[in-house]
Coordinates of C-alpha atoms and ligand atoms in Angstrom, one line a residue:
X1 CA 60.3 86.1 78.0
X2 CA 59.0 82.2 78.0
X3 CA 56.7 81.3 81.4
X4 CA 59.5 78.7 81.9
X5 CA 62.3 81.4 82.2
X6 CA 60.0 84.2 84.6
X7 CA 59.3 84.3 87.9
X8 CA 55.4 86.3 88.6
X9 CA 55.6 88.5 91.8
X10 CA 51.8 89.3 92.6
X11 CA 51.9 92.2 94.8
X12 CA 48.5 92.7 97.2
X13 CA 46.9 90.7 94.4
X14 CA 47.3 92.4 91.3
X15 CA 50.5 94.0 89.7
X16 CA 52.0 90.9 88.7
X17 CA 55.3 91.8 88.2
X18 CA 57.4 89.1 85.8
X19 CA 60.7 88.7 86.6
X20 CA 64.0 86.9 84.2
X21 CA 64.7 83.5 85.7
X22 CA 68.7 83.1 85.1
X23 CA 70.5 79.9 85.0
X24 CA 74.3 79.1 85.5
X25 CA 76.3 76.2 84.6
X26 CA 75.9 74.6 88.2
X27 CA 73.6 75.3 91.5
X28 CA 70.1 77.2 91.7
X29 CA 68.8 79.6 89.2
X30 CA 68.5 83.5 89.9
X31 CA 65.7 85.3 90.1
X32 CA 66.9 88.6 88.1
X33 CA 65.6 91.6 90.3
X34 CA 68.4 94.2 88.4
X35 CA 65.1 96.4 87.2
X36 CA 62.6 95.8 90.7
X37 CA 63.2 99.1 92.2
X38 CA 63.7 100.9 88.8
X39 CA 60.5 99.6 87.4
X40 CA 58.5 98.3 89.9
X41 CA 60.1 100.4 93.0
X42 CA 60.3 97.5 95.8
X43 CA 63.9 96.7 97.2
X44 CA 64.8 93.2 98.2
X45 CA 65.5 92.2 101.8
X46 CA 68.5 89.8 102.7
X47 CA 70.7 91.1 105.5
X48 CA 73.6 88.5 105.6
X49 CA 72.7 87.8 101.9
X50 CA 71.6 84.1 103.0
X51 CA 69.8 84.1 99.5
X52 CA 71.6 86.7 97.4
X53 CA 73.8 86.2 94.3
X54 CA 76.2 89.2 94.5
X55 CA 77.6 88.2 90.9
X56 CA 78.3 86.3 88.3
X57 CA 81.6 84.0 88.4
X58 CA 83.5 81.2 87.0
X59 CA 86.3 80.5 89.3
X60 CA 84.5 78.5 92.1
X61 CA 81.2 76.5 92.6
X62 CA 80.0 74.7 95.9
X63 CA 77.2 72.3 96.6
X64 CA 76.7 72.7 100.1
X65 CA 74.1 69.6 100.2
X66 CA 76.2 67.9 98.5
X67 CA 79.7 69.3 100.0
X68 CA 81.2 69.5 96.8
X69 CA 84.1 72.3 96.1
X70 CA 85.2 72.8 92.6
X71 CA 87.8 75.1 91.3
X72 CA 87.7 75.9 87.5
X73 CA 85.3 72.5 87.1
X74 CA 88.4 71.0 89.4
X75 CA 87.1 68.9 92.4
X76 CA 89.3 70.0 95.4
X77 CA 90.0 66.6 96.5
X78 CA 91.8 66.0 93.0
X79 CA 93.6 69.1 93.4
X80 CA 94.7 68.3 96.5
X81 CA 96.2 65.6 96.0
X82 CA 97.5 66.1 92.9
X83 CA 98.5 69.2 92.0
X84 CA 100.4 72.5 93.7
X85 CA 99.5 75.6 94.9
X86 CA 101.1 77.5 92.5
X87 CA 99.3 75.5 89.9
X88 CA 96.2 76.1 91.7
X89 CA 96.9 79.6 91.8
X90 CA 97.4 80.1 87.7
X91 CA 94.0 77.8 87.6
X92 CA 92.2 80.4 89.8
X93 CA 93.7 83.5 87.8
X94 CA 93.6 82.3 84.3
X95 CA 90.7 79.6 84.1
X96 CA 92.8 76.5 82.9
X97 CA 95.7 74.8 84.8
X98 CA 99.1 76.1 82.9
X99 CA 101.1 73.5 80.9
X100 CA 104.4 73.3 81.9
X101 CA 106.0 76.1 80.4
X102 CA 103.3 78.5 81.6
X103 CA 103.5 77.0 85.0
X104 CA 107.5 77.7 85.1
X105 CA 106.9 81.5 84.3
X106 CA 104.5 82.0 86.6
X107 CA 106.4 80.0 89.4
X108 CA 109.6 82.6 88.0
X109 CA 107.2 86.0 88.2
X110 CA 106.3 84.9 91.5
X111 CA 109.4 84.3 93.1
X112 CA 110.9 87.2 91.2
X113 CA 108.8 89.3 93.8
X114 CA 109.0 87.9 96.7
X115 CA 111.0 90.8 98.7
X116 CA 109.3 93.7 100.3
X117 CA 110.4 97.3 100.0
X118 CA 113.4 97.6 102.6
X119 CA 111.7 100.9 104.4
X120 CA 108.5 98.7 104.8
X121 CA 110.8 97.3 107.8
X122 CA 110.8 100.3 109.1
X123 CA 106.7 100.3 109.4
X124 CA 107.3 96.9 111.5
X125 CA 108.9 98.6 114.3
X126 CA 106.1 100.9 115.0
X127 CA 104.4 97.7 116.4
X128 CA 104.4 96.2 119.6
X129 CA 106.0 93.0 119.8
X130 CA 103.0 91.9 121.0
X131 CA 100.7 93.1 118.5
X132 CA 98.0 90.1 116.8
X133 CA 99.8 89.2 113.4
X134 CA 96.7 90.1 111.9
X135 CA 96.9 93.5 112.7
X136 CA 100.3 94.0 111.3
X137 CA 98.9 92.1 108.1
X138 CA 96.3 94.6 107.4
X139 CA 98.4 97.8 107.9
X140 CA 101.6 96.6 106.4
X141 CA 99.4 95.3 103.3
X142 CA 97.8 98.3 103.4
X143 CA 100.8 100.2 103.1
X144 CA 102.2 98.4 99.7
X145 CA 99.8 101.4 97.8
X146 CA 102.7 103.7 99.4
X147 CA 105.3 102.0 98.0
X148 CA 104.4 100.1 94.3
X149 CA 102.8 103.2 92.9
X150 CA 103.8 101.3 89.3
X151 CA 100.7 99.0 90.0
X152 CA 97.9 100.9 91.3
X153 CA 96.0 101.9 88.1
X154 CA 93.4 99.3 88.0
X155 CA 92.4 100.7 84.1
X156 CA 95.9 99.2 82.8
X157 CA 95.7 95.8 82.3
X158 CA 100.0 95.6 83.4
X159 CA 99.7 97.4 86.0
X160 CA 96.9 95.2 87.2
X161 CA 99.1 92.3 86.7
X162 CA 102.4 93.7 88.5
X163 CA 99.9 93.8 91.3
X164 CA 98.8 90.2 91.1
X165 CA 102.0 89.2 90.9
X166 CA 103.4 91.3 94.4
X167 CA 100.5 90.7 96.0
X168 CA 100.6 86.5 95.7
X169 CA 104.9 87.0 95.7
X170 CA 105.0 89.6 99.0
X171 CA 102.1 87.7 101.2
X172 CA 104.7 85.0 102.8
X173 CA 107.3 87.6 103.1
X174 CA 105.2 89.9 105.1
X175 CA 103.4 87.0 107.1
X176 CA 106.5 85.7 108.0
X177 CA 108.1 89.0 109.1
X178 CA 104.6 89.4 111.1
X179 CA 106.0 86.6 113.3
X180 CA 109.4 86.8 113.0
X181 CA 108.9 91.0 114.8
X182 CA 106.4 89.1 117.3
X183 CA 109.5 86.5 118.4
X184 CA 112.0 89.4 118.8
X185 CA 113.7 87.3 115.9
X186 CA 115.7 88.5 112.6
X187 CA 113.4 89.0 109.5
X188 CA 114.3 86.2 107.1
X189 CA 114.8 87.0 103.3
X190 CA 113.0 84.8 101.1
X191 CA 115.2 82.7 98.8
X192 CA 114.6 82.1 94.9
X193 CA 115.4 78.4 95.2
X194 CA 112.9 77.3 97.3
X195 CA 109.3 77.0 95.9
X196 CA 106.3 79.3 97.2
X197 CA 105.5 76.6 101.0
X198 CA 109.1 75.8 101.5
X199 CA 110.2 79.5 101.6
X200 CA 107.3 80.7 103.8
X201 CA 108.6 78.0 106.3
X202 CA 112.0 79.1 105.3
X203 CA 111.8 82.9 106.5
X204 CA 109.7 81.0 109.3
X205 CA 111.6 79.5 111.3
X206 CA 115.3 79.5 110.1
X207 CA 117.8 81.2 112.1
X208 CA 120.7 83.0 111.4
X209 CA 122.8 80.8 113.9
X210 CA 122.5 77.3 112.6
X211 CA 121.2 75.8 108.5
X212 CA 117.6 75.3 108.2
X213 CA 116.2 72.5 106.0
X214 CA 112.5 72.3 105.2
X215 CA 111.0 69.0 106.0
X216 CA 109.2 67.6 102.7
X217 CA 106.6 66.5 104.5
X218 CA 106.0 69.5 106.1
X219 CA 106.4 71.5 102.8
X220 CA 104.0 69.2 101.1
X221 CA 101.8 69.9 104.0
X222 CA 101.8 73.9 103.7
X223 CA 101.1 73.6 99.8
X224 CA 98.3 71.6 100.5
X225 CA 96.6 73.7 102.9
X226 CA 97.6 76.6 101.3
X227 CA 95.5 74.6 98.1
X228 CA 92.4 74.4 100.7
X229 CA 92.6 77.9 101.5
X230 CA 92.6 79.4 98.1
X231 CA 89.4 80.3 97.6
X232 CA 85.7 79.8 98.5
X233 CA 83.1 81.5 96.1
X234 CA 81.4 84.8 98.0
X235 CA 82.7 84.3 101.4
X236 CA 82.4 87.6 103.7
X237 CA 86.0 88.1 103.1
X238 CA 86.1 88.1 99.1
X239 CA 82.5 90.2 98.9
X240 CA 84.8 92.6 101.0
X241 CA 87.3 92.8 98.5
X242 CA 85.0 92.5 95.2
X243 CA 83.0 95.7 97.5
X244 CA 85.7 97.4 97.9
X245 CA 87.5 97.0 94.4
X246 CA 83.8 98.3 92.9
X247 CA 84.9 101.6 94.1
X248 CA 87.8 101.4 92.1
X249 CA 90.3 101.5 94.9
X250 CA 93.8 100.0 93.9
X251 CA 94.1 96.6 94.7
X252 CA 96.3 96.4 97.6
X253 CA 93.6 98.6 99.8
X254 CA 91.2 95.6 98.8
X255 CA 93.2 93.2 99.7
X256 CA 94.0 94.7 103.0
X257 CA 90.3 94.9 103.8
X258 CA 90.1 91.0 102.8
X259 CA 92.6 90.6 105.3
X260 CA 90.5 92.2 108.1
X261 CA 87.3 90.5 107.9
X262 CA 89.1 87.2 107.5
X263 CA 90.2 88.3 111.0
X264 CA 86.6 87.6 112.4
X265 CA 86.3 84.2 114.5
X266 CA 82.9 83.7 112.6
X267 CA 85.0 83.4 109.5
X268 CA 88.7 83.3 109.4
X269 CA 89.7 83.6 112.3
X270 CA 87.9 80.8 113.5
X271 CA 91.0 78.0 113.0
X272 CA 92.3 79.9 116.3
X273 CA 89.6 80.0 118.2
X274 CA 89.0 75.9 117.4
X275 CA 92.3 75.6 119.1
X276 CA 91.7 77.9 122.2
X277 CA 88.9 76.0 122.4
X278 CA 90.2 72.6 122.4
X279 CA 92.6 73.9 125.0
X280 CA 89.8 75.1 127.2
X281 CA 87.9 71.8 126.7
X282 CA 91.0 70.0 127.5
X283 CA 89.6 66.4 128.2
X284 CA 87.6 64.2 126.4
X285 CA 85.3 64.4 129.6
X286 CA 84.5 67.4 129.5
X287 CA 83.0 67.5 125.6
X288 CA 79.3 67.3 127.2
X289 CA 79.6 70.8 129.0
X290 CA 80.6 72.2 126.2
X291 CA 78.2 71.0 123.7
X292 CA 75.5 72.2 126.0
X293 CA 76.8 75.5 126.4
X294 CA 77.1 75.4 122.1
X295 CA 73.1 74.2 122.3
X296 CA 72.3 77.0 125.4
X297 CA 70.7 79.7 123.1
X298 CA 71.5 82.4 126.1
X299 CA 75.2 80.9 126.3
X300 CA 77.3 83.0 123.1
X301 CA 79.5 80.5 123.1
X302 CA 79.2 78.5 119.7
X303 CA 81.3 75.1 119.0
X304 CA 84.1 76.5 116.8
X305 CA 85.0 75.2 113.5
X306 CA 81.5 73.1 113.0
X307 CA 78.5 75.1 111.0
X308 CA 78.5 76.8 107.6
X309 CA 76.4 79.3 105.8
X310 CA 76.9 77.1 102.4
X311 CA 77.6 73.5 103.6
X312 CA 75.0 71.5 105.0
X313 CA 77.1 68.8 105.0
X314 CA 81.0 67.5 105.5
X315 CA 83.1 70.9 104.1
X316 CA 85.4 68.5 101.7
X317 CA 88.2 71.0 102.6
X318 CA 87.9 69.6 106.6
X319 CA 88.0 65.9 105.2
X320 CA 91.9 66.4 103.2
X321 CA 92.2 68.4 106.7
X322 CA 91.6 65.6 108.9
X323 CA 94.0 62.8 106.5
X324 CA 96.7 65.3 106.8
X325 CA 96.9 65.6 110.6
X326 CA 97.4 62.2 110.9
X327 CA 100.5 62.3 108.3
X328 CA 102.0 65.7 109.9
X329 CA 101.8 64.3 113.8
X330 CA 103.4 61.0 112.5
X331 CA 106.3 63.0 110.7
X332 CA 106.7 65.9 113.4
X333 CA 104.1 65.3 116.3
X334 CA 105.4 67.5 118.6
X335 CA 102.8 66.3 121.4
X336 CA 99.7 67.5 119.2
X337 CA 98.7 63.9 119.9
X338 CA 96.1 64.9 123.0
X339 CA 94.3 68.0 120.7
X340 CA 94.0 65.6 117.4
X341 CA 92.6 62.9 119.6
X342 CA 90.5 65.4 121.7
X343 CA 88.9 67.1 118.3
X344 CA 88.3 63.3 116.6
X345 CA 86.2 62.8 120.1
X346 CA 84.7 65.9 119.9
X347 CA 83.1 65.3 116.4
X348 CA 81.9 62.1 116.9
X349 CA 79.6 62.9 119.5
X350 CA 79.1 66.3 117.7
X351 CA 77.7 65.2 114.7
X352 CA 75.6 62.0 117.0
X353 CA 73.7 65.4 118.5
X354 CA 70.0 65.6 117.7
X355 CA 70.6 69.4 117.6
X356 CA 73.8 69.7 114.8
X357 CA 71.9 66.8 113.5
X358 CA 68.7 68.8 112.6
X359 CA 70.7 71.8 112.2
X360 CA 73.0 70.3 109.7
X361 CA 76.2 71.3 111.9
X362 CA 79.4 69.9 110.4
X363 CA 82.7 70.6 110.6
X364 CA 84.2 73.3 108.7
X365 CA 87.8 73.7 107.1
X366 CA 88.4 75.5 110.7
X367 CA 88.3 72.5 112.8
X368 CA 91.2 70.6 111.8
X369 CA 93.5 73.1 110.5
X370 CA 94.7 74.5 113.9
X371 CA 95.6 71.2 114.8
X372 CA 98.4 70.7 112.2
X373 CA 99.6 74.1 112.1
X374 CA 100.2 73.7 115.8
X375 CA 101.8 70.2 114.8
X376 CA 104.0 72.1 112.8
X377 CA 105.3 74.9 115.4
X378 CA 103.4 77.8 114.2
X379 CA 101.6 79.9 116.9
X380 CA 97.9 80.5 117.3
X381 CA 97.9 83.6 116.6
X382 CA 99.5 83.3 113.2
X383 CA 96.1 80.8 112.2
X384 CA 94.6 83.5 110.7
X385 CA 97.2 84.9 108.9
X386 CA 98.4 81.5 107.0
X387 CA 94.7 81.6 106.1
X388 CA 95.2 85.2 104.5
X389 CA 98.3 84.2 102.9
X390 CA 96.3 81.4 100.9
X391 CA 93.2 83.4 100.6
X392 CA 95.1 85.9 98.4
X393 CA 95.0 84.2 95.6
X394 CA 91.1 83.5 95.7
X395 CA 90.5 87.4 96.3
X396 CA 93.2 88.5 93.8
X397 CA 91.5 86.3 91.4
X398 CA 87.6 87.3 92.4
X399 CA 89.2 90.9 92.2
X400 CA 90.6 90.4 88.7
X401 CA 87.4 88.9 87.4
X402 CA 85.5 92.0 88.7
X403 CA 87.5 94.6 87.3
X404 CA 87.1 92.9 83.9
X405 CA 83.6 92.6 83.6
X406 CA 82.2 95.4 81.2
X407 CA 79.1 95.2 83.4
X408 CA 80.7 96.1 87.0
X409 CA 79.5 98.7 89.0
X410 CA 80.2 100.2 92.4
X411 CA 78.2 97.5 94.8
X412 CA 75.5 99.8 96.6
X413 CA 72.9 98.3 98.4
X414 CA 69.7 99.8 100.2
X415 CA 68.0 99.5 103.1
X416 CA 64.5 98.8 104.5
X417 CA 64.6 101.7 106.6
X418 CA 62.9 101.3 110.4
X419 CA 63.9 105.3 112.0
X420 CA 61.9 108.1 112.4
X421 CA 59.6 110.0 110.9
X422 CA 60.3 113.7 109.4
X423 CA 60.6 115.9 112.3
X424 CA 61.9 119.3 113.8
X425 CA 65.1 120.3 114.7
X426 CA 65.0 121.8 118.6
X427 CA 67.7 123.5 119.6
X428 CA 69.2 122.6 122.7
X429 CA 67.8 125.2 125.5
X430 CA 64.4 124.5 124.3
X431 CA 64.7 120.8 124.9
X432 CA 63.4 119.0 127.6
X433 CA 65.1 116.1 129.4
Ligands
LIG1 C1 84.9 80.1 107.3 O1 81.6 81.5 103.9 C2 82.7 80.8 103.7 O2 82.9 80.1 102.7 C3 83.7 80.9 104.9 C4 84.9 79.9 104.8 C5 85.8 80.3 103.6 O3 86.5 79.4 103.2 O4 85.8 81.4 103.3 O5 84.4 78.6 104.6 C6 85.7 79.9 106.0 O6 84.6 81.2 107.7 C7 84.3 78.8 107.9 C8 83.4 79.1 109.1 C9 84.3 79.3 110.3 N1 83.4 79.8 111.5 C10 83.2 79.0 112.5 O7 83.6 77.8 112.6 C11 82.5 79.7 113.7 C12 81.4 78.8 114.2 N2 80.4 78.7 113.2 C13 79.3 79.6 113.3 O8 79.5 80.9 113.9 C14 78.3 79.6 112.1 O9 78.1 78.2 111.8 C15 78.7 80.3 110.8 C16 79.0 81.7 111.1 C17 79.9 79.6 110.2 C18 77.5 80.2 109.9 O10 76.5 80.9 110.5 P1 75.1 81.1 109.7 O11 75.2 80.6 108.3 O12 74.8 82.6 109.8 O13 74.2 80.2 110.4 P2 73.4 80.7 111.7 O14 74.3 81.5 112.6 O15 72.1 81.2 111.3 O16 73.2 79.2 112.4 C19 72.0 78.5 112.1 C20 71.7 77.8 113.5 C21 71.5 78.9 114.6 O17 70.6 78.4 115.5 P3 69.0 78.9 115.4 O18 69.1 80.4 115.5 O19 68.5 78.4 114.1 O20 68.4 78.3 116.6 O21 72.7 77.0 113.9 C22 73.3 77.4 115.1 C23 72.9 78.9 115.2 O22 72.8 79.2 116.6 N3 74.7 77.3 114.9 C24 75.5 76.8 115.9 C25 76.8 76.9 115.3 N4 76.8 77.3 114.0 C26 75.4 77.6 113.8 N5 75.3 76.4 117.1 C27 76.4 76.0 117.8 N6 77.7 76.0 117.3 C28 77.9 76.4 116.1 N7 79.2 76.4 115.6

């Protein structure tokens, strides 16, 4: 091994250990630590894996100096703006974005799926009508490995692909029953002549009593946040799902564990709690309190949708966010007004702070999402779940290039281990309290 390409580990001054230095196309080498324990018997130490590679990938890179966020090589911005989520999708599971005739298939298999077992209803109505979204997400999800037993065997490369395929066709469907039981409403069936945004608002908010139309501009605006959800390198949620899937459990009990760590408000969860906290901040006069209860380190509160493990700088995905409020709330408004203007505020004097200044605080793809989805009607509590809906595509993809990789192996990691000692079992009437 050249000097150039090994890193040397001297350990209480001698055993120089020389570890592989590994470069990828983009971002900062690895140091290769595969054989430490094995040869050398030291473990590494990064709980929250702050400086861990879990794997190797091609499907997305991010600077987070920099904020850049590039799908396949494809800056996000571009993709935004010019391309569709179902494009985006075939880019994410097949490397390059399809030509036109792939693009129609794929847009064909998709919508070919896009109804749920009819007994899955049947799991629906063993909720509350009050139970979070996200909750019936992650059991109805769950449940799809009791119903599509043709797609479970991860070893066959159709059967993985039938999965895909449900899993990105069914995720609107169940989403939008989620809300449709939570209004007390009749589920909506999806329709095969509306494209993947324009029937998720379709079995929405249409009613049986009256036609529905989807507004273009709101269509245009779930594809695009639907785009900006897709997929984010190894966020907690997709480890999940890549941790999981190592196991070699079928692909729709990976997804439904996806589904309930996005549910955290440190992660996905956190486009709700940006808008419970807007409400809770309420005027533009009362932004100081709460940025001093966000700087008070015995106060838990945090300022939601600002900070990032990766980006140390604008998250691009909040940037398109912030543009598109202000074309949804001219098109559907819907007295949003107050909470875009109230977040703008908030920023500003955010990001003039000394202390998410020096801590490199910006905001995240969570600040201004809640805003438009309230814009467009849809309740808090389904936030998360839109999130989910996009985010399957980013873990079905992560999944898929997993389970292909020659080199995979369950994900096991180790501990440093801070308990006790060897000792004695007492049994109970010889113990003293
Ligand atoms: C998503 O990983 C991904 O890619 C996720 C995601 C994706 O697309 O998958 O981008 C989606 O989850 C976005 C993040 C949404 N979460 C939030 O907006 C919740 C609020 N943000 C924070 O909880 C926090 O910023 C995290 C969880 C996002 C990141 O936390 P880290 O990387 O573990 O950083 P940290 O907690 O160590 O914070 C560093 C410092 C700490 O202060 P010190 O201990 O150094 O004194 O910054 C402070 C933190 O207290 N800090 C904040 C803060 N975020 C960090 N202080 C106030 N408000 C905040 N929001």
């Amino acid at each position: 091994m050249s000097s150039k390409n090994t890193v040397k580990v001297s350990v209480s001054g001698e055993n120089i250990l020389n570890l592989p230095l590994l470069e990828g196309t983009l971002g900062p080498r690895v140091i290769d630590v595969r054989k430490l324990y094995s040869d050398h018997g030291y473990f590494t130490y990064d709980p929250g894996f702050t400086s861990t590679a879990s794997c190797e990938s091609s499907i997305t890179f991010i600077d987070g100096e920099k904020g850049i966020l590039l799908h396949r090589g494809y800056p996000i911005q571009e993709l935004a703006s010019q391309s569709s989520f179902m494009e985006v999708a075939y880019l994410l599971l097949h490397d390059d974005l399809p030509d036109l005739d792939q693009l129609n298939h794929f847009r064909s298999e998709i919508t070919h799926h896009t109804m749920l077992h009819e007994q899955l209803i049947y799991f629906y109505r063993g909720f509350r009508r009050d139970a979070h979204p996200m909750a019936i997400m992650v059991g109805i999800v769950g449940a799809l490995s009791a119903f599509y037993h043709d797609s479970l065997d991860i070893a066959d490369p159709d059967q993985q692909k039938l999965a895909v395929i449900r899993m990105l066709a069914k995720m609107p469907t169940i989403a939008a029953m989620a809300y449709k039981y939570s209004q007390g409403q009749p589920f909506v069936y999806p329709r095969n002549d509306l494209s993947y945004a324009a029937n998720f608002l379709h079995m929405m908010f249409s009613l049986p009593v009256e036609p529905y139309e989807v507004s273009p501009v709101m269509e245009r605006a779930m594809d695009r946040i639907f785009i900006l959800h897709a997929d984010h390198e190894q966020n907690a949620s997709t480890s999940t799902v890549r941790l999981a899937s190592s196991s070699g459990a079928n692909p729709f009990a990976c997804i439904a564990a996806g589904i309930a760590c996005l549910w955290g408000p440190a992660h996905g969860g956190a486009n709700e709690a940006v808008l419970e906290m807007l409400q809770e901040i309420r005027t533009p006069d009362r932004i100081p309190e709460f940025l001093a209860r966000a700087k008070d380190k015995d106060d838990p509160f945090r300022l939601m949708g600002f900070g990032h493990r990766v980006y140390k700088n604008y998250d691009p995905r909040a940037s398109v966010l912030r543009e598109s409020c202000y074309e949804i709330l001219e098109d559907v408004g819907n007295g949003s007004e107050p909470l875009l203007e109230l977040a703008l505020t908030l920023e500003k004097k955010a990001l003039a702070d000394p202390y998410f200044q020096e801590k490199r605080l910006f905001p995240n793809v969570d600040f201004y999402s809640g805003i438009i989805f309230k814009a467009m009607g849809i309740p808090t509590s389904m936030f998360t779940v839109l999130f989910a809906v996009a985010r399957t595509v980013g873990w079905l993809s992560q999944w898929k290039e997993m389970i292909e990789d020659p080199k995979m192996k369950i994900g096991r990691p180790r501990q440093l281990y801070k308990g006790h000692q060897k000792r004695k079992f007492v049994p109970v009437n010889e113990r003293n309290s």
